Short mmCIF file of C-alpha atoms and ligand atoms in Angstrom, two decimals:
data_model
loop_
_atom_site.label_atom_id
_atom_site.label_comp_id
_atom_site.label_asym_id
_atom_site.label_seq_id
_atom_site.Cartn_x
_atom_site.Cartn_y
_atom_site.Cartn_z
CA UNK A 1 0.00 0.00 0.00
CA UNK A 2 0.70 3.83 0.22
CA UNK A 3 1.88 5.40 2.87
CA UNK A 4 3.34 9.08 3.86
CA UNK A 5 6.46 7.93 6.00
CA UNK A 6 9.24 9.53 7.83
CA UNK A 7 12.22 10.24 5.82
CA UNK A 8 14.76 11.79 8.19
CA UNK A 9 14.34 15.03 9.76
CA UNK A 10 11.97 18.09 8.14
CA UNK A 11 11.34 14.94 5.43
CA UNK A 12 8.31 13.35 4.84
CA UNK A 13 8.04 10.45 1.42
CA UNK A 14 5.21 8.90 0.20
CA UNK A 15 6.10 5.17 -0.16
CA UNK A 16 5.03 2.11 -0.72
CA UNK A 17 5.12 -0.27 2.66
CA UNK A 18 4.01 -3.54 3.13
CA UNK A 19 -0.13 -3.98 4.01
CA UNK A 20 -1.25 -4.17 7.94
CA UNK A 21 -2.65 -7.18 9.06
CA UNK A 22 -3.96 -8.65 12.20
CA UNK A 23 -1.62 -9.58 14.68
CA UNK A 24 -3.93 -9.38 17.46
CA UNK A 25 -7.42 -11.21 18.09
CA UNK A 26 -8.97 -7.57 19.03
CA UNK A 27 -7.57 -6.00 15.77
CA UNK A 28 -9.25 -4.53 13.04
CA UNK A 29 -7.96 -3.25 9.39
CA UNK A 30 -9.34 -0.28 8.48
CA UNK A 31 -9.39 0.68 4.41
CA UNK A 32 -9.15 4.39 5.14
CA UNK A 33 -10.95 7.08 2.86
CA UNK A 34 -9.43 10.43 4.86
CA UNK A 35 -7.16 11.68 6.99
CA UNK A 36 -5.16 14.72 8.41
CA UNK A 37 -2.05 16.50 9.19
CA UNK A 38 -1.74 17.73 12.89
CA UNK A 39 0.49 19.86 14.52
CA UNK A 40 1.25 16.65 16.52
CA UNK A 41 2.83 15.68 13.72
CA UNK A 42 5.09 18.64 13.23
CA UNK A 43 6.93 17.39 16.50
CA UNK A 44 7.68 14.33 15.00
CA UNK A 45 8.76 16.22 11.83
CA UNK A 46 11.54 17.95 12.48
CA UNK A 47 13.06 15.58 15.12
CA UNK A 48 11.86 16.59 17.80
CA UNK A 49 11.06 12.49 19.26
CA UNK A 50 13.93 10.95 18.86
CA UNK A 51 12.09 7.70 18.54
CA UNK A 52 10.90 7.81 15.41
CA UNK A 53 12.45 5.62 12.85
CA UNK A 54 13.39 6.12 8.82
CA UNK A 55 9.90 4.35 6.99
CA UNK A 56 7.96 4.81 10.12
CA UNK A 57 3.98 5.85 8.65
CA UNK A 58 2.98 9.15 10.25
CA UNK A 59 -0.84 9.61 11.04
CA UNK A 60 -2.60 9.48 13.97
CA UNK A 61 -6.34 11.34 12.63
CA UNK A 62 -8.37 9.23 9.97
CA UNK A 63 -11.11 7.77 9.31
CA UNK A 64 -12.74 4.22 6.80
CA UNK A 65 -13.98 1.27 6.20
CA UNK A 66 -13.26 -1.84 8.68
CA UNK A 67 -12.38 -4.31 6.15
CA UNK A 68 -11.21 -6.94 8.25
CA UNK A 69 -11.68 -8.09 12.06
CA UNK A 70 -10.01 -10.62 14.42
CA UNK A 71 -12.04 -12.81 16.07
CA UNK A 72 -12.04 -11.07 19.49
CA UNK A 73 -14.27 -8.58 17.87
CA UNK A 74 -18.05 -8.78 18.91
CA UNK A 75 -19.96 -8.08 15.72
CA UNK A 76 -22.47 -6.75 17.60
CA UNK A 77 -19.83 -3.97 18.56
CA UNK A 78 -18.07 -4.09 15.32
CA UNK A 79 -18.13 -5.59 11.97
CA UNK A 80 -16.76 -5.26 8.09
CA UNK A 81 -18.57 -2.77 6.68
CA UNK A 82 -18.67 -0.42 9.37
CA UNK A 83 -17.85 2.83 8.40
CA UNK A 84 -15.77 4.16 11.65
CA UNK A 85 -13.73 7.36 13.16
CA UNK A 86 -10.40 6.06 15.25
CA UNK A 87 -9.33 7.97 18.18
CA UNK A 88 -5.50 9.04 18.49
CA UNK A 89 -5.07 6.84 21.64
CA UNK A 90 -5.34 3.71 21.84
CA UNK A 91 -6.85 2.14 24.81
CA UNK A 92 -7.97 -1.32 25.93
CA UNK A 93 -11.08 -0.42 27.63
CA UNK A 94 -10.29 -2.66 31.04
CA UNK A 95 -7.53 -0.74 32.72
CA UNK A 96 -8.38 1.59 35.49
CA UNK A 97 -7.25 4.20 33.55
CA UNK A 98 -9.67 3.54 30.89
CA UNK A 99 -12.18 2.70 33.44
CA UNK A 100 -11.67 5.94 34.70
CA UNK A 101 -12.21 7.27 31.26
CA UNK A 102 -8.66 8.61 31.19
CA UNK A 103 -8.23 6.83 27.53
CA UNK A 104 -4.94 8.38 26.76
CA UNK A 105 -3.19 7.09 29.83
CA UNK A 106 -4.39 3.24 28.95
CA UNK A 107 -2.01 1.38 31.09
CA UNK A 108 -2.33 -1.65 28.55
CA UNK A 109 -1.90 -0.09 25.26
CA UNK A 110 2.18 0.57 24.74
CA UNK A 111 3.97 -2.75 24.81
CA UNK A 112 7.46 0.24 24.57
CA UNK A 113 6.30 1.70 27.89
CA UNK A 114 9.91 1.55 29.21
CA UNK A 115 11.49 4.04 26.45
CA UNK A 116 9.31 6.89 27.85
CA UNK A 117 9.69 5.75 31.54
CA UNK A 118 13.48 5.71 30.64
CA UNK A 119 13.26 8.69 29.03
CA UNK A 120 10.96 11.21 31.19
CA UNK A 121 10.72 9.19 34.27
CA UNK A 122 6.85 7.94 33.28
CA UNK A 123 5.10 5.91 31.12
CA UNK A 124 3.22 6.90 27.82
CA UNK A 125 0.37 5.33 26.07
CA UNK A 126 -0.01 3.85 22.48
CA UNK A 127 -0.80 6.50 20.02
CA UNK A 128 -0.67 6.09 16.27
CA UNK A 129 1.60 7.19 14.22
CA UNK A 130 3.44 8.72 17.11
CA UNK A 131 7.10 6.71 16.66
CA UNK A 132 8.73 3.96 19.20
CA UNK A 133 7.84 6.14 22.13
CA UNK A 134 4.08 5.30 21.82
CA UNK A 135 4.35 1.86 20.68
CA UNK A 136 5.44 1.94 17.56
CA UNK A 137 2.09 1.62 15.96
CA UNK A 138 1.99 2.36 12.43
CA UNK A 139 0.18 5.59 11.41
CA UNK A 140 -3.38 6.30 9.45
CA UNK A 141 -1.45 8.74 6.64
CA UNK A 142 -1.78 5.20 4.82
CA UNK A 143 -4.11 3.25 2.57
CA UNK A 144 -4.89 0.91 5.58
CA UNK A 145 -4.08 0.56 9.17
CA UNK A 146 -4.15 -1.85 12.02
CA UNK A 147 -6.27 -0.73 14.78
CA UNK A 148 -6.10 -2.69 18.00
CA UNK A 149 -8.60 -2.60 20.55
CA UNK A 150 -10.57 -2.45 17.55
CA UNK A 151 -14.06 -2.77 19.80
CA UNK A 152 -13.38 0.06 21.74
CA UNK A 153 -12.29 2.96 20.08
CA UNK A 154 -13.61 2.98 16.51
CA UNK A 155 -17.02 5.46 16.53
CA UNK A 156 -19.33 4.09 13.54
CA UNK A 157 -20.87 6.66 11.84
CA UNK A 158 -24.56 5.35 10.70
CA UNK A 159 -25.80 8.80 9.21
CA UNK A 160 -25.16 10.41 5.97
CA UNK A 161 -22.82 12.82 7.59
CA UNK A 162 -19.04 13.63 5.28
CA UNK A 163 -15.89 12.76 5.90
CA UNK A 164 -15.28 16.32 6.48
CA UNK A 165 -17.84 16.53 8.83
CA UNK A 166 -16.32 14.03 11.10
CA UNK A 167 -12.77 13.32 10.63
CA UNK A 168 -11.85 15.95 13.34
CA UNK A 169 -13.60 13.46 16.12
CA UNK A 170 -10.10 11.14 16.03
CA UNK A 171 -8.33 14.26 17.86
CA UNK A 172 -8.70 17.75 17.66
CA UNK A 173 -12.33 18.26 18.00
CA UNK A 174 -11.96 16.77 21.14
CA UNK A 175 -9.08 18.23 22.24
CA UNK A 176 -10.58 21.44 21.43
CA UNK A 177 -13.36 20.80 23.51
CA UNK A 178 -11.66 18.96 26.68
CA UNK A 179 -9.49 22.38 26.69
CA UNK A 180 -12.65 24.17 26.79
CA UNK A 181 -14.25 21.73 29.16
CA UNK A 182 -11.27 21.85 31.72
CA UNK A 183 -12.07 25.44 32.34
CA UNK A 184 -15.44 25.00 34.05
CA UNK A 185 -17.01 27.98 32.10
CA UNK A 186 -19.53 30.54 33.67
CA UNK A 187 -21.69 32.55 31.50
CA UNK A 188 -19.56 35.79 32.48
CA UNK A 189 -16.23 34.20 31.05
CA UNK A 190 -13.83 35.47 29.01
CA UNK A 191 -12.02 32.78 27.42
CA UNK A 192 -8.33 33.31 25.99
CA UNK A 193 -6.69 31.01 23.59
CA UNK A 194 -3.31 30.97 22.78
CA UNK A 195 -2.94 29.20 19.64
CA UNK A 196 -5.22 29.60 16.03
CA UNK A 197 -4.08 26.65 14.59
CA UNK A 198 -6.59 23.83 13.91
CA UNK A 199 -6.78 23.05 17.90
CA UNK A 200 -6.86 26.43 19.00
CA UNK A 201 -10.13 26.84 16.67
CA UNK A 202 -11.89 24.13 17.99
CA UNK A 203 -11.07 25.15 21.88
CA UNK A 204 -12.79 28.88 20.60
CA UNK A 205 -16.04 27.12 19.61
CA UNK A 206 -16.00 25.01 22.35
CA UNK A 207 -15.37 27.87 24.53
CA UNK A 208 -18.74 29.47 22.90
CA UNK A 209 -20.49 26.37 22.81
CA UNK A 210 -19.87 25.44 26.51
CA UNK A 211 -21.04 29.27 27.00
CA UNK A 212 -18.19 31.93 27.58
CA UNK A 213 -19.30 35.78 26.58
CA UNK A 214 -16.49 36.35 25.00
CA UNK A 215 -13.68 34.25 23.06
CA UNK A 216 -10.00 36.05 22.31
CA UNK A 217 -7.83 34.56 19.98
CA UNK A 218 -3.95 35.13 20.27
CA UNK A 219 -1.87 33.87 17.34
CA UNK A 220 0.44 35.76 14.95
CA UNK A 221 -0.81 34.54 11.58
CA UNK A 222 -3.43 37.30 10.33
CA UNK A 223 -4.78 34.76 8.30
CA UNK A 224 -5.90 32.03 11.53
CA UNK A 225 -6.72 35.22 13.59
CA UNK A 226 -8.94 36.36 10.45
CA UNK A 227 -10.47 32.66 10.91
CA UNK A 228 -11.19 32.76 14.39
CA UNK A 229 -12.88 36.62 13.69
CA UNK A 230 -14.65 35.07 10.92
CA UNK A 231 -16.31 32.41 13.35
CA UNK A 232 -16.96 35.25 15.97
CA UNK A 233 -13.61 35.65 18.04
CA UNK A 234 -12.10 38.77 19.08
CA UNK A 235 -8.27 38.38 17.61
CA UNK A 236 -4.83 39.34 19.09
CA UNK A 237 -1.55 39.36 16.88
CA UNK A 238 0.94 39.01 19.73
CA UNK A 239 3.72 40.24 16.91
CA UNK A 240 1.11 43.32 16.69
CA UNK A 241 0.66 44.07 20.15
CA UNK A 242 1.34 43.54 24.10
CA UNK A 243 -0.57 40.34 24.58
CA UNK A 244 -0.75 40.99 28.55
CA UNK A 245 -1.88 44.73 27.69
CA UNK A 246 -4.08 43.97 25.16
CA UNK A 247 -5.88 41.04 27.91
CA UNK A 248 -6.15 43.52 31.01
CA UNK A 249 -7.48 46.27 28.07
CA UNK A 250 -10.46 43.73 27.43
CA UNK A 251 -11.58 42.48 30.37
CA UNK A 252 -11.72 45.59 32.43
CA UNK A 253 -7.88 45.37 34.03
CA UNK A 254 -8.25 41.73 36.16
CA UNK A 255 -7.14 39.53 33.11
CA UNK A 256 -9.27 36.59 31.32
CA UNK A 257 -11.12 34.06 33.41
CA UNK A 258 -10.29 31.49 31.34
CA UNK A 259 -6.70 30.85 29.32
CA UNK A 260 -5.94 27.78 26.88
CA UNK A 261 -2.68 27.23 25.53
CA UNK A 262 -3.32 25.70 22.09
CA UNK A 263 0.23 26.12 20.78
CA UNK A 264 2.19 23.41 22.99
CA UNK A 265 6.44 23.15 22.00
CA UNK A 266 6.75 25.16 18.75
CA UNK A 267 8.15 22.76 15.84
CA UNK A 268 10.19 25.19 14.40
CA UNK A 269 12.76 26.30 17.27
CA UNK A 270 16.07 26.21 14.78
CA UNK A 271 19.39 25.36 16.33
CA UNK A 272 17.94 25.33 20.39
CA UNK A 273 15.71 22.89 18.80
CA UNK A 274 17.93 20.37 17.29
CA UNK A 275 20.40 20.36 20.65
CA UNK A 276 17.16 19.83 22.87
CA UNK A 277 16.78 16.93 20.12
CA UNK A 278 20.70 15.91 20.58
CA UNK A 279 20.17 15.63 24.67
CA UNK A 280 17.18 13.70 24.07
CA UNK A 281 19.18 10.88 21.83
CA UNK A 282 21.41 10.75 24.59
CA UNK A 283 18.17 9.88 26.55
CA UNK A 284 19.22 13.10 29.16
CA UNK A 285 16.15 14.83 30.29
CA UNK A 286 15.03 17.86 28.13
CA UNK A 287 15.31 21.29 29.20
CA UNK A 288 13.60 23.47 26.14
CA UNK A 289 13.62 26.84 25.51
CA UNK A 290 11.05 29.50 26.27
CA UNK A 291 7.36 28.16 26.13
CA UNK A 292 6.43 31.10 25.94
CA UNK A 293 2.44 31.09 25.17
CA UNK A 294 2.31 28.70 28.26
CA UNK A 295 3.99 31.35 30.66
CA UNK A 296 2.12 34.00 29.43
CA UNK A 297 -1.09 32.36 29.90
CA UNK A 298 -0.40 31.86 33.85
CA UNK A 299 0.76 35.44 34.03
CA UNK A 300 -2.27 37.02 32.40
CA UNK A 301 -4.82 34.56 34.06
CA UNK A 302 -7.32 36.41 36.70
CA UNK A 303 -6.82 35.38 40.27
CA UNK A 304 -8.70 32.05 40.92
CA UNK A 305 -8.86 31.54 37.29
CA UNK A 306 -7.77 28.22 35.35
CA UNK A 307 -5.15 27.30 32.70
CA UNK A 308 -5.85 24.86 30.60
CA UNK A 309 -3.12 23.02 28.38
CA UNK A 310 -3.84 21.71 25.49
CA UNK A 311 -0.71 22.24 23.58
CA UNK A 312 1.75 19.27 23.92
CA UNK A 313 4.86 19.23 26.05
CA UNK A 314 7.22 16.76 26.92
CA UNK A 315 10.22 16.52 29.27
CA UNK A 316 10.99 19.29 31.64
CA UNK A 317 9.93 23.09 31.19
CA UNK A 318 12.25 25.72 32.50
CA UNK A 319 11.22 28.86 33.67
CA UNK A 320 7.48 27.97 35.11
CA UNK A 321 5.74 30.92 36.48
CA UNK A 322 5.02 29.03 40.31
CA UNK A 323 4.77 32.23 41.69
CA UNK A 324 2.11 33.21 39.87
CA UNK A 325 0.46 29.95 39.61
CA UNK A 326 0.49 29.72 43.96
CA UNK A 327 0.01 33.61 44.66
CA UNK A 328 -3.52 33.81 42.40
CA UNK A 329 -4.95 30.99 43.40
CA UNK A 330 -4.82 29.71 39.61
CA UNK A 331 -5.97 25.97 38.57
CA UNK A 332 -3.64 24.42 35.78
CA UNK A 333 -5.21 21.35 34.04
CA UNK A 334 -4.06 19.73 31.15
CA UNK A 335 -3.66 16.32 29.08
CA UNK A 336 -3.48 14.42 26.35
CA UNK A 337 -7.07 14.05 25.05
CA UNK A 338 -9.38 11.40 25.74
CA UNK A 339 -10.80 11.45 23.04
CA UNK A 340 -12.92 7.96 23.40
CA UNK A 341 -14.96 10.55 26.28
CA UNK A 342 -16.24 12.81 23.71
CA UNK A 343 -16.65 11.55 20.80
CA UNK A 344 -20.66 9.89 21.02
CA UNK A 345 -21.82 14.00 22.52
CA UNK A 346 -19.36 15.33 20.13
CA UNK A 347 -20.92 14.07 17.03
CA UNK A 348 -24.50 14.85 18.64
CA UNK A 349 -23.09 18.36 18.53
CA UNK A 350 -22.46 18.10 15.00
CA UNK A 351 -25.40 16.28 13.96
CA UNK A 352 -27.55 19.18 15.29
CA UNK A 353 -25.16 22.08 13.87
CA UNK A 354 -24.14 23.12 17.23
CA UNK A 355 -20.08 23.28 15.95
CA UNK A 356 -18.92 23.00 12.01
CA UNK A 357 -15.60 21.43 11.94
CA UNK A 358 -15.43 21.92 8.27
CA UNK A 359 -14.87 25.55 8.78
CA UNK A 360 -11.26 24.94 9.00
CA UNK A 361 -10.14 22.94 6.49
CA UNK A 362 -8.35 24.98 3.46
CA UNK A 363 -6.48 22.15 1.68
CA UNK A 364 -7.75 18.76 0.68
CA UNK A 365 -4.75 16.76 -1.43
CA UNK A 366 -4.50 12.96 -2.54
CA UNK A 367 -2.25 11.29 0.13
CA UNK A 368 0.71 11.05 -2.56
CA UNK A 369 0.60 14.76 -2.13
CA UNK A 370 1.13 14.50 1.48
CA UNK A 371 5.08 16.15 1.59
CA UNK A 372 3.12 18.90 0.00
CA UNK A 373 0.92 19.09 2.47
CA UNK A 374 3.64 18.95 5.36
CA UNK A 375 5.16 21.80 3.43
CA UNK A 376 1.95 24.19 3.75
CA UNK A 377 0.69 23.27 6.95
CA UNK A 378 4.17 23.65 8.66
CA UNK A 379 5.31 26.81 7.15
CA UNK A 380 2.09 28.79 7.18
CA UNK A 381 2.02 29.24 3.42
CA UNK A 382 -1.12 29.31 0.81
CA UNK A 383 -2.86 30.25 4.61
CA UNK A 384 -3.00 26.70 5.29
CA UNK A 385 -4.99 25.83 8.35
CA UNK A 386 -5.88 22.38 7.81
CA UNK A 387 -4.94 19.45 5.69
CA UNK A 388 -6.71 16.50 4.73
CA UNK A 389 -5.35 14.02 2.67
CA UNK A 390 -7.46 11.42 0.37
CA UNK A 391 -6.00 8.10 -0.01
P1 NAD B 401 -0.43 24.44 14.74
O1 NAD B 401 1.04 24.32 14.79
O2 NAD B 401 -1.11 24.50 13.42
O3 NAD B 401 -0.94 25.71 15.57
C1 NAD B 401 -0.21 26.33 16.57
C2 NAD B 401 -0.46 27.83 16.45
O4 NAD B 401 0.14 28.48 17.59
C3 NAD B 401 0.16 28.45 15.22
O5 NAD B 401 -0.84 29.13 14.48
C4 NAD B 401 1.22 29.42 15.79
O6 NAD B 401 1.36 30.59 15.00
C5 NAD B 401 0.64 29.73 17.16
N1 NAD B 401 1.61 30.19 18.15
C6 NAD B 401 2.93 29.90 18.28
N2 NAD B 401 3.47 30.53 19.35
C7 NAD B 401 2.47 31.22 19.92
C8 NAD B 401 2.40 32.09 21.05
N3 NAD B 401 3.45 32.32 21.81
N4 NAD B 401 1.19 32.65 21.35
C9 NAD B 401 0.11 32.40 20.59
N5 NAD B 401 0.11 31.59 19.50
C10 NAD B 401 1.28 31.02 19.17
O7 NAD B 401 -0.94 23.18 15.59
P2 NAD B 401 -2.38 22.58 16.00
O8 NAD B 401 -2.69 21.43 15.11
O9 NAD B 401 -3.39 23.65 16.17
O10 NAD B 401 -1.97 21.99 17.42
C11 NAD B 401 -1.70 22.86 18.50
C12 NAD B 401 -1.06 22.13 19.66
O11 NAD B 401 -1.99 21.16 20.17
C13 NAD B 401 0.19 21.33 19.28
O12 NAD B 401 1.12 21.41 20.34
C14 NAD B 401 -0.31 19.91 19.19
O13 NAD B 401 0.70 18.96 19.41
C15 NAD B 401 -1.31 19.93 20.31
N6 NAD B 401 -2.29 18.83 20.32
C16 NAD B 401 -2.61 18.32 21.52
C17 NAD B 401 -3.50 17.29 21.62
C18 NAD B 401 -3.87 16.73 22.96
O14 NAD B 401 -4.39 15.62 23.02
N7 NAD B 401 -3.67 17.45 24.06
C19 NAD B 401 -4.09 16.78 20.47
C20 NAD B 401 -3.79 17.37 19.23
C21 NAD B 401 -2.88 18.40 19.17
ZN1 ZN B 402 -3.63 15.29 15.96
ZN1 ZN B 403 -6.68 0.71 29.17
#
């Protein structure tokens, strides 16, 4: 089959790999008719996990046709035929993480626990596409791909509803909305989101959704912050302005209730980058350089507000505003998404045109056009917000 693989660092190659197959009597193959780039996967792009392997298939959103099962699989929960959405994580369903509904910290999922535990002193859990570090689970940027746990994650999708419609329920719907839902939001919030990528987005209409009176966007791209206006957010260029200024100017000199960091490590860091990448190899705990949107989100945060991080990190982060965080009372939540949680009320939401995840996507290219697509989505250009990729 196809599939958009890791060539070395800042390369992507479409290539052809051999076909998935089961290996596992909960397994599933799944004949997949979209999927998308992430700014997940600009982390593994330029090097940033050192885990990830020449050939390895990138992909962790996407969407098909279950073509084959194992025989674990009840066909009452799943069959061939069934046209499904896969979540990012996978998760067994029996752990008491999953149990707990904490789906991205399955404690059954990554038989490579050890290389994160070695690495950052904890485990991590299986995630497609995502390199050694996660399991080493081949990725959906592909023609097919294995999906174990098959019965648990896979959402089928029995209405007429379009791939573009629901594609964005693997990840960053949800993660949108589990950054919005972390912040507990009263009817007199103002919501701040740092980040207009494809995640950020999604956290602003959750944000409105979930109820906030007002949504600000902070991003530097005036074509994302035109997005978010266009969808009804009130943007900040923090290349334009003082971000912290510009907050305490809206929201009458205490600071936003509510502040999501949608941005996460930034891919393209240059030379700190690549020597944060060199300690990793060496498997020495990272020290990065400034995160900033993080720290300025705790420092412009009201007192007895909440910061919630959606953005990914990894490692150690240097220069964490404690003071602030302790002094004002502030709540920090954050994680990977579960995105198993949301997506059932997430495609109600969709169904009944509460939230249109279609709004973002400006690029739609066969997956042998996917280095393209890395190209556009990573450096900003042709104001690419979102790519999705037909196989
Ligand atoms: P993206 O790279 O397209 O968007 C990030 C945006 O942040 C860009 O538009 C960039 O200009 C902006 N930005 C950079 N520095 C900033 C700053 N200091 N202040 C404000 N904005 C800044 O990526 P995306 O697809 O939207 O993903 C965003 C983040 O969410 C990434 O870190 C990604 O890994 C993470 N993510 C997390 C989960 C999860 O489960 N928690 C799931 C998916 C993605
Ligand atoms: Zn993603
Ligand atoms: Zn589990």
């Amino acid at each position: 089959m196809r599939a958009n693989t890791w060539a070395g660092r800042n390369k992507v190659k479409v290539r052809d790999v051999p076909d998935p197959t089961i290996l596992n009597k909960r397994d599933a193959i799944v004949r997949i008719t979209s999927t998308a780039i992430c700014g997940s996967d600009l982390h593994l792009v330029d090097g940033y996990v050192p885990t990830m392997q020449d050939g390895d298939v990138m992909g962790h959103e996407f969407m098909g046709e279950v073509v084959e099962v194992g025989p674990g699989i009840d066909p009452d929960r799943l069959r061939i035929g069934d046209r499904v959405v896969v979540p990012f994580p996978i998760a067994c369903g029996a752990c008491a993480a999953c149990a707990a509904e904490l789906y991205s910290c399955c404690e059954n999922s990554n038989p490579n626990a050890g290389i994160a535990e070695k690495m950052f002193g904890h485990p991590v859990a299986g995630i497609f596409g995502y390199s050694h570090l996660t399991g080493g689970f081949a990725g959906g940027q592909a023609q097919y791909a294995r999906v174990p746990f098959a019965d648990v994650g896979p959402l089928k999708i029995e209405s007429d509803l379009t791939d573009e419609q629901v594609l964005f329920l693997s990840d960053i719907l949800p993660t949108g909305y589990m950054g919005a839902e972390m912040c507990d939001i009263q009817s007199s919030d103002v919501v701040a989101v740092w980040g207009a990528g494809p995640v950020g987005q999604f956290a602003m209409d959750s944000a409105r959704v979930l109820g906030a009176a007002k949504v600000i966007a902070i991003d530097k791209e005036p074509y994302r912050l035109q997005m978010a206006e266009r969808a009804g957010h009130t943007p900040v260029n923090f290349e334009e302005v003082d971000v912290r200024s510009r907050l305490l100017e809206l929201t009458g000199g205490r600071g936003p209730d509510k502040c999501i960091d949608a941005v996460g490590l930034e891919a393209t860091h240059g030379s700190a980058h690549i020597a944060a990448y060199d300690r990793l190899k060496q498997a020495v705990r990272l020290e990065t350089e400034r995160p900033h949107a993080l720290r300025q989100a705790i420092l412009s945060c009201r007192s007895g507000g909440v910061v919630s991080v959606i953005g990914v990190y990894g490692g150690l982060l240097d220069k964490f505003p404690a003071g602030a965080w302790m002094n004002r009372s502030l709540t920090l939540r954050t994680g990977q998404c579960h995105v198993q949680r949301y997506m059932k009320p997430l495609l109600q939401r969709i169904e009944r045109a509460e939230l249109d995840p279609t709004r973002i996507i400006t690029h739609t290219l066969p997956l042998d056009e996917a280095e393209r697509g890395f190209e556009l989505f990573k450096n900003k250009q042709d104001d690419c917000e979102k790519v999705v990729l037909k196989p």
